[in-house]
PDB file of C-alpha atoms and ligand atoms in Angstrom:
ATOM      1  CA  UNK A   1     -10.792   9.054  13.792  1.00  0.00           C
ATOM      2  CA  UNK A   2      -9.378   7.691  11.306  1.00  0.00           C
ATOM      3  CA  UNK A   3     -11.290   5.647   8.074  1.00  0.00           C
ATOM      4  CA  UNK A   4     -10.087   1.912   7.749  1.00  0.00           C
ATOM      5  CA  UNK A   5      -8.224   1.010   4.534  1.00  0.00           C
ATOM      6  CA  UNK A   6      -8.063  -1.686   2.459  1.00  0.00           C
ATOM      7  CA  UNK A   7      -5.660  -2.097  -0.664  1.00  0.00           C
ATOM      8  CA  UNK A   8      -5.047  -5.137  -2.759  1.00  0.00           C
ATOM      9  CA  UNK A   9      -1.760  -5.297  -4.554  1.00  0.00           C
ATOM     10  CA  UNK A  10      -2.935  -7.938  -7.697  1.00  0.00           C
ATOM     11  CA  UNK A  11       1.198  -7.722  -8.173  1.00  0.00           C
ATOM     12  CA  UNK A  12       1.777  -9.151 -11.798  1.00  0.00           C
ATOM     13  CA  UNK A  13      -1.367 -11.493 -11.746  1.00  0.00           C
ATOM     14  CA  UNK A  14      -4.428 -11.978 -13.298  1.00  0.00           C
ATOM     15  CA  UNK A  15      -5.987 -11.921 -16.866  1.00  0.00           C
ATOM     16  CA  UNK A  16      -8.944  -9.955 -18.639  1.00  0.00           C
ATOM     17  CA  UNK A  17     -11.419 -12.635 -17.982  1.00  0.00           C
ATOM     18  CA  UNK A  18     -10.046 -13.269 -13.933  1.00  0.00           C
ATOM     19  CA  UNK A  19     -10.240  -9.881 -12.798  1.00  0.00           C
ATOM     20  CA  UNK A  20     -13.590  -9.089 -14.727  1.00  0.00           C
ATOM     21  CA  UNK A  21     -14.765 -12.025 -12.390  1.00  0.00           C
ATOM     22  CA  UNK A  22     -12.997 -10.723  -9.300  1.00  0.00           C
ATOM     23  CA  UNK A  23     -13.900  -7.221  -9.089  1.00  0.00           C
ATOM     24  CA  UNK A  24     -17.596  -8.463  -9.769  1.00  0.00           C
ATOM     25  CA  UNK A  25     -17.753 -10.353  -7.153  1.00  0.00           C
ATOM     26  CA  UNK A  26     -16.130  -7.485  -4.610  1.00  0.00           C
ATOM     27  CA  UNK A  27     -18.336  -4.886  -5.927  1.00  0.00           C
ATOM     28  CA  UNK A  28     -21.905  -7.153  -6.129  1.00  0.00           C
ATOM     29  CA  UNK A  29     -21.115  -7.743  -2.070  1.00  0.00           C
ATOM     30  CA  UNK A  30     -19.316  -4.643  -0.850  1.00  0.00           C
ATOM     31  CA  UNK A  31     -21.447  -1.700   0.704  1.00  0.00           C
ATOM     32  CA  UNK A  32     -21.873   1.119  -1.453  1.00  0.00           C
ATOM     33  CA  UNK A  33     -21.283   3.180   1.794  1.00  0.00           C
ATOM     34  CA  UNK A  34     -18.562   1.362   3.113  1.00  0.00           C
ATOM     35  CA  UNK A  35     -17.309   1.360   6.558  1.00  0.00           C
ATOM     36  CA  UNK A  36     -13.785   0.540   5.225  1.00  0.00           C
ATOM     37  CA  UNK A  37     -11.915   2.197   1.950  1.00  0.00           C
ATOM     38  CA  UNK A  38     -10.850  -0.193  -0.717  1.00  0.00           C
ATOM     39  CA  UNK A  39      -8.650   0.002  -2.861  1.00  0.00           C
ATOM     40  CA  UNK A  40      -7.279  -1.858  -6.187  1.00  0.00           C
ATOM     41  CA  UNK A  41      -3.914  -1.866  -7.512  1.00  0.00           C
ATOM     42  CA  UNK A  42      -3.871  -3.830 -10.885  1.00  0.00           C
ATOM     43  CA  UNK A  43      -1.275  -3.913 -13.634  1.00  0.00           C
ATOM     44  CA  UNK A  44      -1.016  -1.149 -15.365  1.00  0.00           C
ATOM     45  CA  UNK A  45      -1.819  -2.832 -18.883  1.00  0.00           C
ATOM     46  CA  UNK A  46      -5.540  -3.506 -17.032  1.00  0.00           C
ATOM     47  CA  UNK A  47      -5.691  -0.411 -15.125  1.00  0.00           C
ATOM     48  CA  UNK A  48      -8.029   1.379 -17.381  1.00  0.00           C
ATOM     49  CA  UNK A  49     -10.682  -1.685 -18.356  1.00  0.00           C
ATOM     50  CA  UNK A  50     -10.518  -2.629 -14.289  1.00  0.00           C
ATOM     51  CA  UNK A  51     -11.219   1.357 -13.783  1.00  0.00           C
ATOM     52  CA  UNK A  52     -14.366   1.102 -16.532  1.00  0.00           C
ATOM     53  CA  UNK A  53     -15.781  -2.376 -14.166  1.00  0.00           C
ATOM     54  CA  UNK A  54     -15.686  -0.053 -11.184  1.00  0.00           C
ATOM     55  CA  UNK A  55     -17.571   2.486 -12.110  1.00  0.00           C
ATOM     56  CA  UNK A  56     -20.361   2.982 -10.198  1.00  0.00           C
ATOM     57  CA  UNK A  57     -18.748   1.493  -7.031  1.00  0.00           C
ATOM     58  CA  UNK A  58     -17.076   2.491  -3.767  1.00  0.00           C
ATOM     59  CA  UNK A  59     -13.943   0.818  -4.849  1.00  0.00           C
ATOM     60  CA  UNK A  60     -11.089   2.922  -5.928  1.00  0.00           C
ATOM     61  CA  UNK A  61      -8.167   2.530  -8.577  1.00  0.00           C
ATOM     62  CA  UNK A  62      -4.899   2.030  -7.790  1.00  0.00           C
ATOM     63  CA  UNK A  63      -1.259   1.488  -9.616  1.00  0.00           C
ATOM     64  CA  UNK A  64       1.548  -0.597  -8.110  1.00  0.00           C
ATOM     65  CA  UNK A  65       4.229   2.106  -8.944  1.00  0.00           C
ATOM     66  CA  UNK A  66       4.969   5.156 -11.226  1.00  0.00           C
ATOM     67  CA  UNK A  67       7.629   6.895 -13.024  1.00  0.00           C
ATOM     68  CA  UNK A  68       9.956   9.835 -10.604  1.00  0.00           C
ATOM     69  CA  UNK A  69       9.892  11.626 -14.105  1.00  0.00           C
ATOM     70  CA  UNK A  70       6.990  13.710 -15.403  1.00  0.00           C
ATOM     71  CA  UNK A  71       7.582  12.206 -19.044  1.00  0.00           C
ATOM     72  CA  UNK A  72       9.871  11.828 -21.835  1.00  0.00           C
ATOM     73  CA  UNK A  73      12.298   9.215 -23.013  1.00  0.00           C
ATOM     74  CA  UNK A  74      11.553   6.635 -20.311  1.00  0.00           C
ATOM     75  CA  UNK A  75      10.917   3.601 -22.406  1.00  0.00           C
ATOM     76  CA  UNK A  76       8.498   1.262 -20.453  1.00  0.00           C
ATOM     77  CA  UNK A  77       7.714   3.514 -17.825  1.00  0.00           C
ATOM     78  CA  UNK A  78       4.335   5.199 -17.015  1.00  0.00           C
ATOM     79  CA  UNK A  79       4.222   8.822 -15.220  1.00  0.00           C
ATOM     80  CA  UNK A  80       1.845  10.158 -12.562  1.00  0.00           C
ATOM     81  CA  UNK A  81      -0.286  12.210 -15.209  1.00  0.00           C
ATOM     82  CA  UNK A  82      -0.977   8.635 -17.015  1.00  0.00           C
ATOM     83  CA  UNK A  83      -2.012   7.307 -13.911  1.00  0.00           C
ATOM     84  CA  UNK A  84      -4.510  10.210 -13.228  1.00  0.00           C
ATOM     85  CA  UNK A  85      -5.675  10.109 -16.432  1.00  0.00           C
ATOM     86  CA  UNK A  86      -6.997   6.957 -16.830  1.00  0.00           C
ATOM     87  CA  UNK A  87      -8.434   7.431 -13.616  1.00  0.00           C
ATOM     88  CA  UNK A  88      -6.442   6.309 -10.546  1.00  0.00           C
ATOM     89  CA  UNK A  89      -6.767   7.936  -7.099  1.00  0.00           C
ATOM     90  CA  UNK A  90      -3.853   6.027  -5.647  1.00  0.00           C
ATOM     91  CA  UNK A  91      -0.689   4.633  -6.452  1.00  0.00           C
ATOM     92  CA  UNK A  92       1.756   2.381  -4.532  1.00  0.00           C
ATOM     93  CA  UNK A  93       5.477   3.514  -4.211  1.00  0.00           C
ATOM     94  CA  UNK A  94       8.872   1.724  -2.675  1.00  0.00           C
ATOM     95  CA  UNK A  95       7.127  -2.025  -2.599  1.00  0.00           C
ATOM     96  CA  UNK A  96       9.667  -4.216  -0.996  1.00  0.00           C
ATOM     97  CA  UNK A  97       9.933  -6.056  -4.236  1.00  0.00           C
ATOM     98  CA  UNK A  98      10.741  -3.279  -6.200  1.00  0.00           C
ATOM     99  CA  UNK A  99      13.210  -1.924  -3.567  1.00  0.00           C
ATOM    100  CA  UNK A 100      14.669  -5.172  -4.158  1.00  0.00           C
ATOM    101  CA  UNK A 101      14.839  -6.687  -7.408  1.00  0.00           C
ATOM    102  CA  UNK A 102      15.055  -3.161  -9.290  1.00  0.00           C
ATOM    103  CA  UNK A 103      17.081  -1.574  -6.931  1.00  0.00           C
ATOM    104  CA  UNK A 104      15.392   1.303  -5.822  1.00  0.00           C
ATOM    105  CA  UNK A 105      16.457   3.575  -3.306  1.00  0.00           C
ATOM    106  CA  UNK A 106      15.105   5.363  -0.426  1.00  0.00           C
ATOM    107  CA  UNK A 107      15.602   8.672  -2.555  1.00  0.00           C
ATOM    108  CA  UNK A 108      14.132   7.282  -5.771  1.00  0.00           C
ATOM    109  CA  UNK A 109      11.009   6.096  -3.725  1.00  0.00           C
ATOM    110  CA  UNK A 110      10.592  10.004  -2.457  1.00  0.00           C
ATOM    111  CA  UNK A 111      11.156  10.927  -5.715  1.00  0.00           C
ATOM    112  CA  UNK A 112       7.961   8.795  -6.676  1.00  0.00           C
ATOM    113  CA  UNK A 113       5.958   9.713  -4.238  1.00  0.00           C
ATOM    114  CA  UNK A 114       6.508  13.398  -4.678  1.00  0.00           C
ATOM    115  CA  UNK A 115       5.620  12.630  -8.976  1.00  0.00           C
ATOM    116  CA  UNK A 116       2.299  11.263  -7.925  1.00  0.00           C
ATOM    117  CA  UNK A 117       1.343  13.845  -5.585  1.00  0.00           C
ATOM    118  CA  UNK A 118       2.723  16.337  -7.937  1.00  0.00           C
ATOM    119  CA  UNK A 119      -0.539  15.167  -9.729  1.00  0.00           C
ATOM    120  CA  UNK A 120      -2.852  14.454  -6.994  1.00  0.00           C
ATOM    121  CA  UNK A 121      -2.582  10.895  -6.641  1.00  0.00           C
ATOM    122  CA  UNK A 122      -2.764   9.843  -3.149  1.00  0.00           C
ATOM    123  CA  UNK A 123       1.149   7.549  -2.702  1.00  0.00           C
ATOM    124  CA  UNK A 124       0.632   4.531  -0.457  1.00  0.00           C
ATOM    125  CA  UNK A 125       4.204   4.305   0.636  1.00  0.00           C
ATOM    126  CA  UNK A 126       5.641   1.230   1.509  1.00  0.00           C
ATOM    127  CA  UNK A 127       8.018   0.389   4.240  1.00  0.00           C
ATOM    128  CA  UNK A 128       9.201  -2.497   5.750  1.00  0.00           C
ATOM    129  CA  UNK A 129      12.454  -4.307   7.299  1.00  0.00           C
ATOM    130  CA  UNK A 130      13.852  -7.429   5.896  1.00  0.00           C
ATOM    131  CA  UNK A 131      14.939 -10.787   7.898  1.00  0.00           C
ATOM    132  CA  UNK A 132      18.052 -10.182   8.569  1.00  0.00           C
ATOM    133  CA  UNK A 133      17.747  -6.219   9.729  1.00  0.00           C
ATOM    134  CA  UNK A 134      15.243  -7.792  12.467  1.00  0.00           C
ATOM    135  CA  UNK A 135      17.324 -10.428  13.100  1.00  0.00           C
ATOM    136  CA  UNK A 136      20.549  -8.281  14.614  1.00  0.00           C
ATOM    137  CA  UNK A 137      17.814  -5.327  15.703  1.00  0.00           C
ATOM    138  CA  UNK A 138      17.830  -2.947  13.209  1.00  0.00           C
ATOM    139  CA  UNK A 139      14.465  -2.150  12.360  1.00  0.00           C
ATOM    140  CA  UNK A 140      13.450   0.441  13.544  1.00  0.00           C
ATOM    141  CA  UNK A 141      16.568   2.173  11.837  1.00  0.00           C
ATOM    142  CA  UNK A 142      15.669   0.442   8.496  1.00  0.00           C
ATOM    143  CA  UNK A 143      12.173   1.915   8.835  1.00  0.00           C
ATOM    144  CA  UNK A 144      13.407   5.585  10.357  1.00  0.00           C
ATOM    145  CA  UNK A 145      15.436   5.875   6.929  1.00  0.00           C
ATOM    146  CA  UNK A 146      12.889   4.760   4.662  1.00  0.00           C
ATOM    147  CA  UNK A 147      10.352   6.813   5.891  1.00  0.00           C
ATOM    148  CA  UNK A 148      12.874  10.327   6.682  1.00  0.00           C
ATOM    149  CA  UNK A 149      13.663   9.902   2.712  1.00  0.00           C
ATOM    150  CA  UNK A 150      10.338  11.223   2.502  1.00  0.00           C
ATOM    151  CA  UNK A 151       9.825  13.821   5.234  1.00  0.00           C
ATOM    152  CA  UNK A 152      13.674  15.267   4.136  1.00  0.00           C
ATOM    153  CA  UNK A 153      12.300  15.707   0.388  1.00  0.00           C
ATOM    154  CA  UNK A 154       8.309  16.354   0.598  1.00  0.00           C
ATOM    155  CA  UNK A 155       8.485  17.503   4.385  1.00  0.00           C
ATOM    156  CA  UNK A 156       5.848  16.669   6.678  1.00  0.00           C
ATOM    157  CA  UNK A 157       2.790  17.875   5.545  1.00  0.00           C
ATOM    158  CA  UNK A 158       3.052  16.003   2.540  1.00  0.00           C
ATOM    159  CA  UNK A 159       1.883  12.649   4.836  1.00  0.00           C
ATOM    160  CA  UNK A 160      -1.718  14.370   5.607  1.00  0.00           C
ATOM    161  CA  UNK A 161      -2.395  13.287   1.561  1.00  0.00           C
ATOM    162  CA  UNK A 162      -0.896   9.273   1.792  1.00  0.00           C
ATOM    163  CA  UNK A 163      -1.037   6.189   3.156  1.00  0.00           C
ATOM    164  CA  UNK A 164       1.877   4.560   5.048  1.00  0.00           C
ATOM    165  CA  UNK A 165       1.560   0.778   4.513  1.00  0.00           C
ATOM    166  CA  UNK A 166       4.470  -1.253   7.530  1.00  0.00           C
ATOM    167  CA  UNK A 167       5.908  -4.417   5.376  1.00  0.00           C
ATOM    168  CA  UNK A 168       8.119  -6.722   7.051  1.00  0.00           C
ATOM    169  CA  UNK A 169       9.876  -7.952   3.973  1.00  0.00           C
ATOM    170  CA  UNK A 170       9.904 -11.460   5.438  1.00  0.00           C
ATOM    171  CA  UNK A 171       6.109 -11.681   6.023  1.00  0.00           C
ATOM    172  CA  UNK A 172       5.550 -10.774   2.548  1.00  0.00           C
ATOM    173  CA  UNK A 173       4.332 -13.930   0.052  1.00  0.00           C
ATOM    174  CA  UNK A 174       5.601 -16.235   3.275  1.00  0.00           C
ATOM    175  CA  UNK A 175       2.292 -17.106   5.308  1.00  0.00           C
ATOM    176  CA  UNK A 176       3.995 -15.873   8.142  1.00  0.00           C
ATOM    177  CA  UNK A 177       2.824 -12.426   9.084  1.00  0.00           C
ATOM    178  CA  UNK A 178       4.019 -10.677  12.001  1.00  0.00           C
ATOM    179  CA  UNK A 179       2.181 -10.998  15.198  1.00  0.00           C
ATOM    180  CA  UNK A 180       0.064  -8.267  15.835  1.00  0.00           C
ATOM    181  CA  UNK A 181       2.082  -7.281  19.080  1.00  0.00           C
ATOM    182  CA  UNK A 182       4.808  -6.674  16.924  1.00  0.00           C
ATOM    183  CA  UNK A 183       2.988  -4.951  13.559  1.00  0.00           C
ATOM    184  CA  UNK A 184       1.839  -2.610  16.517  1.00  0.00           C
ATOM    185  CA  UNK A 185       5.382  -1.908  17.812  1.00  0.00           C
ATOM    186  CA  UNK A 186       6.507  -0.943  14.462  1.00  0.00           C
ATOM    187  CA  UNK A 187       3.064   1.380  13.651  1.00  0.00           C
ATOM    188  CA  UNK A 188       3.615   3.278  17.193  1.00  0.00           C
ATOM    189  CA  UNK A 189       6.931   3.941  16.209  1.00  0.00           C
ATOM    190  CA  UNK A 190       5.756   5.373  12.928  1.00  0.00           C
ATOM    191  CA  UNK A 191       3.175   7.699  14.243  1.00  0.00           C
ATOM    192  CA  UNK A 192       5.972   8.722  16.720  1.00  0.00           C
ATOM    193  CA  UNK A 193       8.302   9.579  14.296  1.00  0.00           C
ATOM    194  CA  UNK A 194       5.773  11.911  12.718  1.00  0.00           C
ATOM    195  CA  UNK A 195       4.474  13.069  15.624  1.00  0.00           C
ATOM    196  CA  UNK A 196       8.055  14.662  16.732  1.00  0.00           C
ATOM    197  CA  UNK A 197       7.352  16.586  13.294  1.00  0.00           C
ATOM    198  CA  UNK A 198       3.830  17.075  13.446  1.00  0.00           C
ATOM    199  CA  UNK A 199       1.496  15.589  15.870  1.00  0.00           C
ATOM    200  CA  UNK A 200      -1.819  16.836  14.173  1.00  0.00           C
ATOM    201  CA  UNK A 201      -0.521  14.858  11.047  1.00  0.00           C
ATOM    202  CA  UNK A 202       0.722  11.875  13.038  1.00  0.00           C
ATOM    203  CA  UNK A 203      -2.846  11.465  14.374  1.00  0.00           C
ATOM    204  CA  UNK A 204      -4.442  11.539  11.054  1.00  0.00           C
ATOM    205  CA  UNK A 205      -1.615   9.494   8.959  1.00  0.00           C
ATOM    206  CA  UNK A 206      -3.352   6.301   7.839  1.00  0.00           C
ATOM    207  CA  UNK A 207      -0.543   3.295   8.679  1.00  0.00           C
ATOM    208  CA  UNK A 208      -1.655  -0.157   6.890  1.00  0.00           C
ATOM    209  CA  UNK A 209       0.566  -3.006   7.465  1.00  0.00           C
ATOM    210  CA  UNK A 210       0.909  -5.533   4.921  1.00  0.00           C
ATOM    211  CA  UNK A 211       2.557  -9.064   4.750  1.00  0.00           C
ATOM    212  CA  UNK A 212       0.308 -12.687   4.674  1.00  0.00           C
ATOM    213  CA  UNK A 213      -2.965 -10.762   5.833  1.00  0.00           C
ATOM    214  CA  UNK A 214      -5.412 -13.141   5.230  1.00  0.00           C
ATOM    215  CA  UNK A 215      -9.202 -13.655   6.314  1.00  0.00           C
ATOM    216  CA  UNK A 216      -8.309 -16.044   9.148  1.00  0.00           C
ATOM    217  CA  UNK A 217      -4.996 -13.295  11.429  1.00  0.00           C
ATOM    218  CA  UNK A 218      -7.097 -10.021   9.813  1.00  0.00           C
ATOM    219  CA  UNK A 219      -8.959  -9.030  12.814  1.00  0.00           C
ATOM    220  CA  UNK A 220      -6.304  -9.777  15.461  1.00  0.00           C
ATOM    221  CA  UNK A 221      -3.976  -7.504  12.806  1.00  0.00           C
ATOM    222  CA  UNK A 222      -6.834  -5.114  12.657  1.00  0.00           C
ATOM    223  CA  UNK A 223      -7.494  -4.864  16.245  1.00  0.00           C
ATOM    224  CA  UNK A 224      -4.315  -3.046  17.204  1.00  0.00           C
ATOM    225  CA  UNK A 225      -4.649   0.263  17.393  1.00  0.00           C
ATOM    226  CA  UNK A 226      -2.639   2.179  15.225  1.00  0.00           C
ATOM    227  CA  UNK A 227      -2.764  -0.859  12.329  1.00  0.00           C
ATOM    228  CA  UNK A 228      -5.342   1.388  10.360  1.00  0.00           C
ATOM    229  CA  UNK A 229      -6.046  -1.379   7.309  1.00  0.00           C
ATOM    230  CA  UNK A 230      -3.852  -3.948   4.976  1.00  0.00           C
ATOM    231  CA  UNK A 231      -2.541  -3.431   2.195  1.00  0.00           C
ATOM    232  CA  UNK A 232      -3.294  -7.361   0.879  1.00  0.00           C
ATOM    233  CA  UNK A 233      -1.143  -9.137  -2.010  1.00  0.00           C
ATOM    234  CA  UNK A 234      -1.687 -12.787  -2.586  1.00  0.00           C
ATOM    235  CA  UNK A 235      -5.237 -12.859  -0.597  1.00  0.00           C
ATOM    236  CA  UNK A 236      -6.649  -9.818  -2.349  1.00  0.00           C
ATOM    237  CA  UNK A 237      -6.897 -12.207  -5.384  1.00  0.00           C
ATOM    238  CA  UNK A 238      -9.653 -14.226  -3.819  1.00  0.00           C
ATOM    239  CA  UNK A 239     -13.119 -12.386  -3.397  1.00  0.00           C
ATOM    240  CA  UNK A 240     -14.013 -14.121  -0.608  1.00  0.00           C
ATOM    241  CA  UNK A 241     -10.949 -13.641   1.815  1.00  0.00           C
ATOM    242  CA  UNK A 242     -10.630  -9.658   0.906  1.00  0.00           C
ATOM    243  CA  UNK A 243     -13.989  -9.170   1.079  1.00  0.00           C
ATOM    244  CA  UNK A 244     -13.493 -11.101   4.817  1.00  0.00           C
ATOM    245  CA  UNK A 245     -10.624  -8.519   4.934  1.00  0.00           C
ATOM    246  CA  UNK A 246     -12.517  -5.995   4.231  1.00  0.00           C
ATOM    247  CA  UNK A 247     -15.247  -7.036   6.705  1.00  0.00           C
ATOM    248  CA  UNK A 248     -12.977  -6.954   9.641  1.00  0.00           C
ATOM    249  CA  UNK A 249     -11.361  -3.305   8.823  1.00  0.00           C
ATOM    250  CA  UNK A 250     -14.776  -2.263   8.748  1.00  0.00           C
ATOM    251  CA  UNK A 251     -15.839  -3.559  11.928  1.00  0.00           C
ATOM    252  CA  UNK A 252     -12.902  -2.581  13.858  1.00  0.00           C
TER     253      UNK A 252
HETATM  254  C1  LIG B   1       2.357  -7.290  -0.667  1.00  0.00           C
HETATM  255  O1  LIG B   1       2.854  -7.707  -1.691  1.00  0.00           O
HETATM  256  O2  LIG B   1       2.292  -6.079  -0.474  1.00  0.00           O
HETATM  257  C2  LIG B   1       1.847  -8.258   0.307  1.00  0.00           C
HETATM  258  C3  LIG B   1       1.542  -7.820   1.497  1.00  0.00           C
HETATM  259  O3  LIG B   1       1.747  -9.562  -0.103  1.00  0.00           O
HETATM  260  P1  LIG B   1       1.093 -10.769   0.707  1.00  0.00           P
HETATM  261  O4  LIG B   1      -0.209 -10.286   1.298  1.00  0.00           O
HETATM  262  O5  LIG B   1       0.870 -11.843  -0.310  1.00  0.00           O
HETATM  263  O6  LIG B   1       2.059 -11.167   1.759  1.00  0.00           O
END
């Protein structure tokens, strides 16, 4: 069986005073023996003040990307071992928007995930097809290649320790998500993919989709049956709607 998840992806938003206020609010109404996992991925200039506010809560800590290098001269980068140490459990790697606008590649976004679990952060690996690959039928191949960057580099086994979160670039930040018919279609194909490598592992893998979940199209998202959470960007901003989120991965 496998545990709902729930990860918000602030993306470059908030200030001191906004999240202090958010996360608040999520952790004064969110179960301290949750039924769903959640998850917060911050900046990383607030990572460590939004990891002191949730102390003493069920909510985990989570960066929005890391460093493929261990350290060095990286200017303005941040490795895995920072991550850890100032106390995340998760980070995300290959977000669509990084993909895009700082051209990372399939193998860079292995290369990232393999840093953080070099150090025991759990990767919530993000893949997803854009407009135009749906358009002429080519997502599933768009998806295949993301996702066989990783099994070629960190092999199979390395998806029993990470979340897979399904994308569809063009439901991102759009307020059109994809219908849950078709968010299944891509999941099932997913699981299948790992299953032809390892079915105990494809059983177990953890495959959020992400892409204009909001409290309203959460449960019909959620109801599908290998959608296993969200990962949430624009509504995880607003206590109310993730905590809705949240609400309906737990009761699924
Ligand atoms: C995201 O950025 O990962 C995301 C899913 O954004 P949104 O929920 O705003 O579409």
């Amino acid at each position: 069986m496998r545990r709902p998840i729930v990860a918000g992806n602030w993306k470059m938003h908030g200030t001191r005073s906004e999240n202090a206020r958010l996360i608040e609010e999520v952790i004064s109404r969110y179960p301290a023996d949750p039924a769903a996992e959640c998850i917060v991925c911050p900046p990383y200039v607030y990572l460590q003040e939004v990891g002191r506010l949730l102390r003493d809560s069920a909510v985990l800590l989570g960066a929005q990307d890391v460093c493929a290098e261990a350290q060095g001269a990286f200017t303005g980068e941040v490795s895995a071992t920072m991550l850890k140490d100032v106390g995340c459990q998760h980070v995300i790697v290959g977000h669509s928007e990084r993909r895009l606008l700082n051209r990372e590649s399939d193998q860079l976004v292995a290369r990232k995930f393999a840093a953080a679990q070099g150090k025991a952060l759990v990767p919530i690996l993000c893949v997803g097809e854009q407009l135009t690959d749906r358009e002429s039928g080519r997502t599933r191949e768009v998806v295949a290649r993301q996702l066989d960057a990783i099994l070629e580099l960190c092999g199979v086994r390395s998806l029993a320790s990470a979340v897979i979160a399904y994308e569809p670039v063009w439901a991102i930040g759009t307020g059109r998500n994809a219908a849950p018919e078709q968010a299944q279609e891509v999941h099932a194909f997913i699981r299948a993919r790992i299953a032809a490598r390892d079915a105990t592992i494809a059983a177990v893998a953890p495959i959020l989709y992400g892409g204009s979940v909001k409290a309203s199209n959460a449960a019909e998202l959620l109801a599908m049956p290998d959608v296993d959470g969200g990962l949430i960007g624009g509504a995880s901003l607003k206590a109310d709607e993730f905590l809705a989120i949240l609400a309906a991965a737990g009761s699924r």
